[in-house]
CSV table of C-alpha atoms in Angstrom, one decimal:
chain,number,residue,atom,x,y,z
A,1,UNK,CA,-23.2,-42.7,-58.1
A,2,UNK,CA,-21.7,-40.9,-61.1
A,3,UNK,CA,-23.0,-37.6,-61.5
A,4,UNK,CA,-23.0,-35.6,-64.8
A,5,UNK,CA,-21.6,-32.5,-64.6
A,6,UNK,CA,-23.8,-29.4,-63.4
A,7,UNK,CA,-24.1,-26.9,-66.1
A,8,UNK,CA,-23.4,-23.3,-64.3
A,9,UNK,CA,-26.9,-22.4,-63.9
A,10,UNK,CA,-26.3,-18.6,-64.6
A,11,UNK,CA,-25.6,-20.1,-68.4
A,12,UNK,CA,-27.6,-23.0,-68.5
A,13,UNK,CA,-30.8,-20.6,-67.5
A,14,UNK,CA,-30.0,-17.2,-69.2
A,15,UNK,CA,-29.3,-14.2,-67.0
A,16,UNK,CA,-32.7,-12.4,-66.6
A,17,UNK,CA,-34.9,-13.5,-63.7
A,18,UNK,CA,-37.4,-16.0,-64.0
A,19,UNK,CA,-38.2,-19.4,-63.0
A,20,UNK,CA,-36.9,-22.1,-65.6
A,21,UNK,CA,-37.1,-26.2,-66.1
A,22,UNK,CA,-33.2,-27.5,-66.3
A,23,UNK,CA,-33.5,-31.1,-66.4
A,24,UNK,CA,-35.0,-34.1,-65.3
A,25,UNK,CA,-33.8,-35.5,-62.1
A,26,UNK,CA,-32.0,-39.1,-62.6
A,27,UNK,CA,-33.6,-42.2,-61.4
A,28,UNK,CA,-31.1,-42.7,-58.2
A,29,UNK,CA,-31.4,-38.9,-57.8
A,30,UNK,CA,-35.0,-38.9,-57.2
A,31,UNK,CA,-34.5,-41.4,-54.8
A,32,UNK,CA,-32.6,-39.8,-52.7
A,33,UNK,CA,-34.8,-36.6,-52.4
A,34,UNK,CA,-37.9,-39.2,-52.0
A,35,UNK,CA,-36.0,-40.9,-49.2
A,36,UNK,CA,-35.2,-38.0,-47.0
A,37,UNK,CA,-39.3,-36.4,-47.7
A,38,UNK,CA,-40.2,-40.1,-46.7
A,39,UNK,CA,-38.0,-39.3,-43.4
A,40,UNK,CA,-39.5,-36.4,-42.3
A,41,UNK,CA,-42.9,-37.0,-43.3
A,42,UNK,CA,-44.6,-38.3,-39.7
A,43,UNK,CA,-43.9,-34.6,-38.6
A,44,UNK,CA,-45.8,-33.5,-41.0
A,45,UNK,CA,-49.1,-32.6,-39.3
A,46,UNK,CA,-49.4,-28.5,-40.4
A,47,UNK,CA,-52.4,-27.1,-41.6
A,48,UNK,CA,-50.5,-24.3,-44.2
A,49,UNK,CA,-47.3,-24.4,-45.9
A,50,UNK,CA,-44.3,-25.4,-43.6
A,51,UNK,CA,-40.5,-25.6,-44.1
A,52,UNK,CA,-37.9,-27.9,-42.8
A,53,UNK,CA,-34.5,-26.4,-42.5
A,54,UNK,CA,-32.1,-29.1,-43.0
A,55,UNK,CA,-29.4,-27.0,-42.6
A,56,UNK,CA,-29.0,-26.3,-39.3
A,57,UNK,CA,-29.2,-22.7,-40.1
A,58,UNK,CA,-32.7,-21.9,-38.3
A,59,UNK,CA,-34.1,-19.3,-39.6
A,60,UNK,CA,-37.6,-19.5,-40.7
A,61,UNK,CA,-38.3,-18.1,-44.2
A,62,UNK,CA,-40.3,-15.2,-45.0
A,63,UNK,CA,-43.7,-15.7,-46.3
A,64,UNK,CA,-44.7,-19.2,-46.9
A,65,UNK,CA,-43.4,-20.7,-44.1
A,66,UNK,CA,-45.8,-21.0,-40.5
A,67,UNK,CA,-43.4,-23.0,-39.1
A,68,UNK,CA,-39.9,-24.6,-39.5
A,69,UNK,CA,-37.8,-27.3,-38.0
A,70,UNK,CA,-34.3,-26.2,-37.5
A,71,UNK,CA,-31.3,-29.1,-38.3
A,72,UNK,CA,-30.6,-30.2,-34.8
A,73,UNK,CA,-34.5,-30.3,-34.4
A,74,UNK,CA,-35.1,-33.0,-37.2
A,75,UNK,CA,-32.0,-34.8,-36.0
A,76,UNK,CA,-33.9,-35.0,-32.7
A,77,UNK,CA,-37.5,-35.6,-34.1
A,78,UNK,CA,-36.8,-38.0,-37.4
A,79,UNK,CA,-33.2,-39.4,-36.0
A,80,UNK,CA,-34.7,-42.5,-36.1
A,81,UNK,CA,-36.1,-42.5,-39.7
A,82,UNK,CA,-32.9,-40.9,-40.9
A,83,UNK,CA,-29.7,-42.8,-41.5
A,84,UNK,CA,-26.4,-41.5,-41.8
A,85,UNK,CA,-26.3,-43.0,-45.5
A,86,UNK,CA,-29.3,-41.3,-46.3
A,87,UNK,CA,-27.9,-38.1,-45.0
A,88,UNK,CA,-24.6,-38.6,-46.9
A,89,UNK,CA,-25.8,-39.0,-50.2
A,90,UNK,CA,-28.3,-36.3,-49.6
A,91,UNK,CA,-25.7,-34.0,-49.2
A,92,UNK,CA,-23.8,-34.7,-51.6
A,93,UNK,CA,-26.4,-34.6,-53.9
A,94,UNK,CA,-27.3,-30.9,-52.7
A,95,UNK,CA,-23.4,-29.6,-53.2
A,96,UNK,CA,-23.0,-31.2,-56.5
A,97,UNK,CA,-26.1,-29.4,-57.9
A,98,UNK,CA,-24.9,-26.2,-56.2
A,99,UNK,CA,-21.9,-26.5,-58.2
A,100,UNK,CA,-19.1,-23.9,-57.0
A,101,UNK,CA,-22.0,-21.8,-55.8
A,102,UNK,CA,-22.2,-21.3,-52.2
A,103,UNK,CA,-24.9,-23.6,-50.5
A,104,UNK,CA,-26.9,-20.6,-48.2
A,105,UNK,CA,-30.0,-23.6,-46.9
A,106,UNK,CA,-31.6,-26.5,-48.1
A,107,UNK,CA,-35.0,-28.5,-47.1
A,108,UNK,CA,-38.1,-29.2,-48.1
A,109,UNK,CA,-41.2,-26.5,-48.4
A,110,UNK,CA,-44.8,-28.2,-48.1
A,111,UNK,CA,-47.9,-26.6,-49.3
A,112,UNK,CA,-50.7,-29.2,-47.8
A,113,UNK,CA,-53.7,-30.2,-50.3
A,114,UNK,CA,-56.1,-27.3,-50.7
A,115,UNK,CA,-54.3,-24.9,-48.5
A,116,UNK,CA,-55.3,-21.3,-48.5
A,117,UNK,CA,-51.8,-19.2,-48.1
A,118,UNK,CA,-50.8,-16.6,-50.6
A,119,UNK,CA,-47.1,-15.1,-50.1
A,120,UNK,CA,-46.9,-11.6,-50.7
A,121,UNK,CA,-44.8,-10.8,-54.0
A,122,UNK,CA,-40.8,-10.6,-52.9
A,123,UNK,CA,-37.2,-11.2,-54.1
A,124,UNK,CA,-35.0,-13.2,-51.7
A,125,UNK,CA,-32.2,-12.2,-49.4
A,126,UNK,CA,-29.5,-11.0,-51.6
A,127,UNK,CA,-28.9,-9.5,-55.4
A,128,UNK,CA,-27.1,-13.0,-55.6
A,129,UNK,CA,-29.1,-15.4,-54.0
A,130,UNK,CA,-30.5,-18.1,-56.6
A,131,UNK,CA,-32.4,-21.0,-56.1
A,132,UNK,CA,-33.0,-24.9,-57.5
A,133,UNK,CA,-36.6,-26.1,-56.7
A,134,UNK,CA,-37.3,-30.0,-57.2
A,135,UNK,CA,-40.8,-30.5,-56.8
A,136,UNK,CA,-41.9,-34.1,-55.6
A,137,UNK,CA,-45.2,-34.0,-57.7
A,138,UNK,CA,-46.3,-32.4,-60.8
A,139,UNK,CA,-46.4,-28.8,-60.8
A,140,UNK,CA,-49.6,-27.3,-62.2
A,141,UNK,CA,-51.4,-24.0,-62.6
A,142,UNK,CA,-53.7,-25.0,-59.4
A,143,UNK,CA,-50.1,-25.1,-57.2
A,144,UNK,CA,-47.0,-23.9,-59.0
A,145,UNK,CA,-45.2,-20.3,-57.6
A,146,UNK,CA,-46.0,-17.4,-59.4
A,147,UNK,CA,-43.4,-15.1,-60.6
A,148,UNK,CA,-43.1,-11.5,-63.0
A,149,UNK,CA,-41.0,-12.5,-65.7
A,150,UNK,CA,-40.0,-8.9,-67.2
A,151,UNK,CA,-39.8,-6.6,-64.0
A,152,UNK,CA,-36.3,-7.2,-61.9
A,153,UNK,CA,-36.4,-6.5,-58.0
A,154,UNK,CA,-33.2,-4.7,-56.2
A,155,UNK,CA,-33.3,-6.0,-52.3
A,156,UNK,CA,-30.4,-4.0,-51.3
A,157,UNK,CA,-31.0,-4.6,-47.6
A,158,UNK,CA,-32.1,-8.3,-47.3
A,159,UNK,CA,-35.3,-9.5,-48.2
A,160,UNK,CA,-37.7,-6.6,-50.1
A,161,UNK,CA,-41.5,-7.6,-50.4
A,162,UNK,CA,-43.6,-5.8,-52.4
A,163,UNK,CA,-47.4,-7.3,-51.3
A,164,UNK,CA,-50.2,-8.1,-53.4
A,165,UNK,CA,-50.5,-7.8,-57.5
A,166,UNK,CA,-52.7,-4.1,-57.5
A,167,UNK,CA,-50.1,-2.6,-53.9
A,168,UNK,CA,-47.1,-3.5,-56.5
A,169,UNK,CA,-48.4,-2.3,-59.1
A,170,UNK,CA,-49.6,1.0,-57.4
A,171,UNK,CA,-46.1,1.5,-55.2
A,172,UNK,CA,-43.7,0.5,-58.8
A,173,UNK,CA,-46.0,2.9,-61.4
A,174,UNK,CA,-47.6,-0.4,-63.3
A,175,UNK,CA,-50.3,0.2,-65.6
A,176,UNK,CA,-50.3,-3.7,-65.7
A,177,UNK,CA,-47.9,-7.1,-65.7
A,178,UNK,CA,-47.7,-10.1,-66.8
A,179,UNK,CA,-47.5,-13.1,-64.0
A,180,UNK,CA,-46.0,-16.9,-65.1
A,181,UNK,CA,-46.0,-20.1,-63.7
A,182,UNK,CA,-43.4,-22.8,-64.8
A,183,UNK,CA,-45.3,-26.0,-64.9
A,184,UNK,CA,-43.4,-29.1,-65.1
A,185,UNK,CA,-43.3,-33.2,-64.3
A,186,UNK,CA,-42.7,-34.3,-60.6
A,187,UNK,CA,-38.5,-34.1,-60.1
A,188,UNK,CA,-37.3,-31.8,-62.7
A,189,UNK,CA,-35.3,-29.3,-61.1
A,190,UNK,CA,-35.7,-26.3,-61.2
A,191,UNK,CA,-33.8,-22.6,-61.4
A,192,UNK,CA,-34.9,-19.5,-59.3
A,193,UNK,CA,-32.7,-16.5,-60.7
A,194,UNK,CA,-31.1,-13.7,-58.7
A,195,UNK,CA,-33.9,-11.1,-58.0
A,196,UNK,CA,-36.9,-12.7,-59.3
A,197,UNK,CA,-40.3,-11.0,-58.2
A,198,UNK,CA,-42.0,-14.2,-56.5
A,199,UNK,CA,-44.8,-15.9,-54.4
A,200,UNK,CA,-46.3,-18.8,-53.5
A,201,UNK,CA,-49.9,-19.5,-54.0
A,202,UNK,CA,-52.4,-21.7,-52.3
A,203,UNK,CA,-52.5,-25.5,-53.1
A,204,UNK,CA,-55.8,-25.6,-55.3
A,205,UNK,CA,-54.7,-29.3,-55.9
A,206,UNK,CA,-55.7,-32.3,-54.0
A,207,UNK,CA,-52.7,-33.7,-53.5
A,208,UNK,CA,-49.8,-32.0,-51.1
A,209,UNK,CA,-46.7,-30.1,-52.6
A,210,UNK,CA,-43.7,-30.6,-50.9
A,211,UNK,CA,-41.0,-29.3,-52.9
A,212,UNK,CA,-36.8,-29.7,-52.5
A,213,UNK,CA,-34.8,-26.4,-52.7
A,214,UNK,CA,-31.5,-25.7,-52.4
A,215,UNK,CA,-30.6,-21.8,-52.1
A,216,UNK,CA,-26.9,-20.5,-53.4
A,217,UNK,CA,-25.3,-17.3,-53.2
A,218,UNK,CA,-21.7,-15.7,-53.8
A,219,UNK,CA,-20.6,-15.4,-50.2
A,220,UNK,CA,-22.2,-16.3,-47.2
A,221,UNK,CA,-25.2,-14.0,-45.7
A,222,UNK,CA,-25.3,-12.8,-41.9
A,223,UNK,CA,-26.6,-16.2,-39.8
A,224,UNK,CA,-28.2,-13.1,-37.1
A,225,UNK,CA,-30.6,-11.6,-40.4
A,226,UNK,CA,-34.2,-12.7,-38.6
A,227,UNK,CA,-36.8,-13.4,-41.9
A,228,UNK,CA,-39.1,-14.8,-39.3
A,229,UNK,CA,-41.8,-12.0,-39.6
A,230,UNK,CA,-44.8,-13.9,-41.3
A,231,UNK,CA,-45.9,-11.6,-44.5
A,232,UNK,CA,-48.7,-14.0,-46.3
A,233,UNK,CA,-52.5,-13.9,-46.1
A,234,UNK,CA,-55.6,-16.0,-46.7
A,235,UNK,CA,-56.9,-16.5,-50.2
């Protein structure tokens, strides 16, 4: 496949934080993203959200995540669902997005239909650390991450999270703040800035939300960081 060249998303998206629609995925793009969720779905049996590190890094992510499967765990579990090809193009997919950014992870989050888990607000790992997001189904106002479009986080020591709306208000001196969504079409992708404020919300739709991402940063981050510590409550 011949791949248009990726815009430098620090251009293409503007430099504040904020979540932001790029493009639409191409038809043999989306394809390959459907193919590997097809792969891994007969593990999917989790009541709240759940990650799959394909990766092989093995960390499970703050937050939205109850449970993960490590790299060398799906190659164990969904080996026979996965081919090599499959795998291959996958890849190659993920690095040409990333561009000459450094890929950090990449898998697949999945909020289940009408779950119930709230995220507490939080930046990600590093000053750096950006992220492309390429939902599988529609993104709506019932299921779509929340984020704080005009307030920039600083997580000089790893991941900072700064709990619900009123406890960051209260702990940053907010009289109030404004809280987006980005709402788009199934495969668009999707750009996370550096130091966006951020959570995920629960699934109000009836349908599951499994959603691609691919997180980039300048350098590589310390594989012995543990972000295992589960931060998110109940609606």
């Amino acid at each position: 496949m011949a791949y248009a060249k990726q815009a430098n998303p620090m251009v293409a998206a503007g430099d504040g934080p904020g979540i932001r629609a790029i493009r639409s995925l191409e038809e043999e793009e989306r394809d390959i993203i459907q193919r590997a969720y097809n792969s891994h779905r007969p593990q999917q049996q989790f009541k709240n959200n759940y990650c799959i590190d394909m990766f092989h890094r093995g960390e499970t992510a703050n937050g939205i995540t109850i449970t993960s499967m490590t790299g060398e765990e799906v190659d164990d579990t969904c080996g026979a669902y996965v081919t090599a090809h499959d795998k291959k193009e996958l890849e190659q997919l993920v690095y040409k997005i990333a561009g000459d950014r450094i890929v950090q992870d990449y898998g697949f989050i999945v909020a289940p239909a009408n779950s119930t888990l709230y995220q507490h607000f939080h930046n990600d790992y590093s000053n750096t650390l950006s992220t492309y997001w390429i939902p599988l189904v529609d993104l709506t106002s019932r299921n779509a991450p929340q984020f704080i479009p005009n307030f920039v986080g600083d997580p000089t020591e790893g991941e900072k999270m700064f709990g619900s709306e009123f406890t960051l208000m209260e702990n940053e001196g907010l009289l109030g703040m404004v809280v987006a969504q980005t709402i788009c079409r199934a495969f668009t992708l999707v750009y996370m800035a550096p130091r966006t404020i951020h959570r995920g919300i629960p699934n109000g739709e009836k349908y599951d939300r499994p959603m691609f991402y691919i997180e980039m940063d300048d350098e590589p981050y310390d594989s012995d960081n543990d972000f295992s510590e589960n931060t998110s409550t109940e609606a």
